[in-house]
mmCIF file of C-alpha atoms in Angstrom:
data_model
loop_
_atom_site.group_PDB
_atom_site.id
_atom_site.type_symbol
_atom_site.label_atom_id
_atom_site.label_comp_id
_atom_site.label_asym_id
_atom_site.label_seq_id
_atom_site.Cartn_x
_atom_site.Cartn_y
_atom_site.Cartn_z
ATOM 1 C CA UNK A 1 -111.982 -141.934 -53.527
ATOM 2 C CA UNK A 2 -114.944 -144.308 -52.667
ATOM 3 C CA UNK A 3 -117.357 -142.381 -54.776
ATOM 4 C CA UNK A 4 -114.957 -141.439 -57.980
ATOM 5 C CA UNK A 5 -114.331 -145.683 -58.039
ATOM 6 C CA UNK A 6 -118.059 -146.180 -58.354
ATOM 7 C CA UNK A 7 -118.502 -143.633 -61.001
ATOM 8 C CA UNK A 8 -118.323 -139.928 -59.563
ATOM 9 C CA UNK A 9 -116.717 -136.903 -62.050
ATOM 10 C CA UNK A 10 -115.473 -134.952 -59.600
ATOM 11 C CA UNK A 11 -114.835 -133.859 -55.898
ATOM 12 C CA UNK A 12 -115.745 -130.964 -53.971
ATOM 13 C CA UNK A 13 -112.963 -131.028 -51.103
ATOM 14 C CA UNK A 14 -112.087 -128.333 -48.889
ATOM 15 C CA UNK A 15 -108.736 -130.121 -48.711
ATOM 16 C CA UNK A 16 -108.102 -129.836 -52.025
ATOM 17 C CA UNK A 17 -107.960 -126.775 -51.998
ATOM 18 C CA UNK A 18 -104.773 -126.551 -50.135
ATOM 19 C CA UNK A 19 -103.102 -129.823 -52.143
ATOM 20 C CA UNK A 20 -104.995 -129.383 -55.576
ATOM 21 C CA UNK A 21 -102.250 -131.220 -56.953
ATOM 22 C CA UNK A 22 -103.024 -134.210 -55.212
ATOM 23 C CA UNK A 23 -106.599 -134.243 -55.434
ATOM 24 C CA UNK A 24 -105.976 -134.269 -59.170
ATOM 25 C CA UNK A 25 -103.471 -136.793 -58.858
ATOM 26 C CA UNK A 26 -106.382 -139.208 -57.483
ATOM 27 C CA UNK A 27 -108.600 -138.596 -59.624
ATOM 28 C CA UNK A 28 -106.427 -139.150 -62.529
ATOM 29 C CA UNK A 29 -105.538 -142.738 -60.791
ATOM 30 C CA UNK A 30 -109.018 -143.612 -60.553
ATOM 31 C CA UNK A 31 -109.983 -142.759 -63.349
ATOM 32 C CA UNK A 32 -107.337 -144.593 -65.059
ATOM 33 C CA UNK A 33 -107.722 -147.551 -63.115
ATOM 34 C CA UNK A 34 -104.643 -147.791 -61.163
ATOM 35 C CA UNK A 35 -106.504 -147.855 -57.779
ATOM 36 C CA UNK A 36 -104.021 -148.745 -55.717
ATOM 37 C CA UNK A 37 -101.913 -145.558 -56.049
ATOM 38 C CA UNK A 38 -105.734 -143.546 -55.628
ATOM 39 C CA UNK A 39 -105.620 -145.451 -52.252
ATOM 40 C CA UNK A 40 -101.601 -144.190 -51.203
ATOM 41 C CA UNK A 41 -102.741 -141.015 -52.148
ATOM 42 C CA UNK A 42 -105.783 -140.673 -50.024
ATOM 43 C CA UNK A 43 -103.997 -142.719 -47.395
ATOM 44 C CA UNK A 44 -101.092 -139.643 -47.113
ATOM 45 C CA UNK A 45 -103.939 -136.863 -47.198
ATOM 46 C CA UNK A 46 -105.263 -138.565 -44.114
ATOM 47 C CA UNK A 47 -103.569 -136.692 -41.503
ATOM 48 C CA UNK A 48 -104.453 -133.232 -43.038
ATOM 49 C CA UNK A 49 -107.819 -133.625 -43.150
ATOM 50 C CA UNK A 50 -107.892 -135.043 -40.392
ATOM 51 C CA UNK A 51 -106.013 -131.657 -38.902
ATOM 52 C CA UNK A 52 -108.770 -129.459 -40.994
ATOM 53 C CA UNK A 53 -112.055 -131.438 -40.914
ATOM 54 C CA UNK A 54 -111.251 -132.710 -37.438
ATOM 55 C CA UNK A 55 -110.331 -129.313 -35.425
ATOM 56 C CA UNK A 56 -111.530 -125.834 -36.138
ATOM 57 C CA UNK A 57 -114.097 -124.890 -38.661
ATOM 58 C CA UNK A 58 -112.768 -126.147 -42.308
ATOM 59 C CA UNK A 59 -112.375 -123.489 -44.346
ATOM 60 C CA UNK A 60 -110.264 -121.443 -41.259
ATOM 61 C CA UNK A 61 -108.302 -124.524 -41.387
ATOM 62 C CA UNK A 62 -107.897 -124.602 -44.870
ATOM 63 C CA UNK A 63 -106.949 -120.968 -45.019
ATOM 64 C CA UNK A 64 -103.902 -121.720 -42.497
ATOM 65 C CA UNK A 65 -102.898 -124.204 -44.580
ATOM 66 C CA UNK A 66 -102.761 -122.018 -47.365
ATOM 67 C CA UNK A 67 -100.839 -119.109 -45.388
ATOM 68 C CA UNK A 68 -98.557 -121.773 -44.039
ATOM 69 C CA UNK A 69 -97.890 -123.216 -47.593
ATOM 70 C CA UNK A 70 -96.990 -119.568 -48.712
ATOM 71 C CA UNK A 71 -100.005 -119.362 -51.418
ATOM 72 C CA UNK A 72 -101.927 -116.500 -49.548
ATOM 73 C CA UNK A 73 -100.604 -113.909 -47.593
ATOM 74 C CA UNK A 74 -102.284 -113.997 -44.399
ATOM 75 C CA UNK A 75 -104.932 -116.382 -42.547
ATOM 76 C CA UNK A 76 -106.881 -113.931 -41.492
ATOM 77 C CA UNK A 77 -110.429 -114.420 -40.745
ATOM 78 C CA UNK A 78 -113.639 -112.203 -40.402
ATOM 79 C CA UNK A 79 -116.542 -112.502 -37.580
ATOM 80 C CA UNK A 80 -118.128 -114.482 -37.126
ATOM 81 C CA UNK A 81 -114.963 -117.322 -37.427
ATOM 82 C CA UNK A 82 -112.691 -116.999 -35.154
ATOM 83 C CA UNK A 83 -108.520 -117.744 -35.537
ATOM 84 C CA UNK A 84 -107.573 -121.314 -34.234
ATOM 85 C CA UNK A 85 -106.052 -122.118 -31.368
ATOM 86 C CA UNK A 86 -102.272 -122.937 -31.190
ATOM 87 C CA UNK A 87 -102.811 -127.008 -30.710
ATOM 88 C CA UNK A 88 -104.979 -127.008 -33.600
ATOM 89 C CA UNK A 89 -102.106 -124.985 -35.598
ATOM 90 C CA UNK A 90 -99.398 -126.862 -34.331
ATOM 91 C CA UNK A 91 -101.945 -130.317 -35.759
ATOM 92 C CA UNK A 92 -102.116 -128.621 -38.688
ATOM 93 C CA UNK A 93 -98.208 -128.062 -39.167
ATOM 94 C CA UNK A 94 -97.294 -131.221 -38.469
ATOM 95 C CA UNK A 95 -99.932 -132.708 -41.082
ATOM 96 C CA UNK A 96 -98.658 -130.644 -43.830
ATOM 97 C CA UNK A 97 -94.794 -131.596 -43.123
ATOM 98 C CA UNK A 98 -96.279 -135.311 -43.821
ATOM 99 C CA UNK A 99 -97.557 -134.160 -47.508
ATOM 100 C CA UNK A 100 -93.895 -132.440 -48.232
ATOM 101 C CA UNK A 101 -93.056 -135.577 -49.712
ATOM 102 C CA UNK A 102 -94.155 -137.020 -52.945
ATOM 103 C CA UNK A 103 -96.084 -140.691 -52.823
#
């Protein structure tokens, strides 16, 4: 959000691409000024990035997520990345029941 308020087009997120939706959502706020609602919304992403960016490798994460979220079938991963552990699953679960509700 930083970056989009000082002028930024876009985002590249690895989060996004499990709540798209959002991530559009804040950049339509910035980008229409309302800057507090950019801040809820990155405020409520917090704990899922936190539970992708801050456990196993990202995109493993991310691909949980998506399995969880019922948008891809499986989370399956090829060598070299390896499945997550339970604890960082369980992290993970927990963060997306937080998104379920709108901001």
């Amino acid at each position: 959000m930083p970056y989009l308020a000082c002028g930024a087009t876009g985002v590249l997120s690895v989060v996004g691409n499990v709540v798209a939706d959002r991530n559009a959502e804040l950049i339509r706020a910035v980008r229409s000024g309302d800057l507090d609602s950019a801040k809820a919304i990155q405020g409520s992403l917090i704990p899922l990035v936190d539970a992708i960016m801050r456990t196993s490798q990202g995109a493993i994460m991310a691909k949980a997520a998506l399995a969880e979220l019922g948008i891809i079938p499986h989370a399956t991963v090829r060598l070299p990345l390896l499945e997550p552990p339970p604890p960082h699953l369980q992290r993970l679960t927990d963060a997306l029941a937080t998104i379920a509700a709108p901001v």
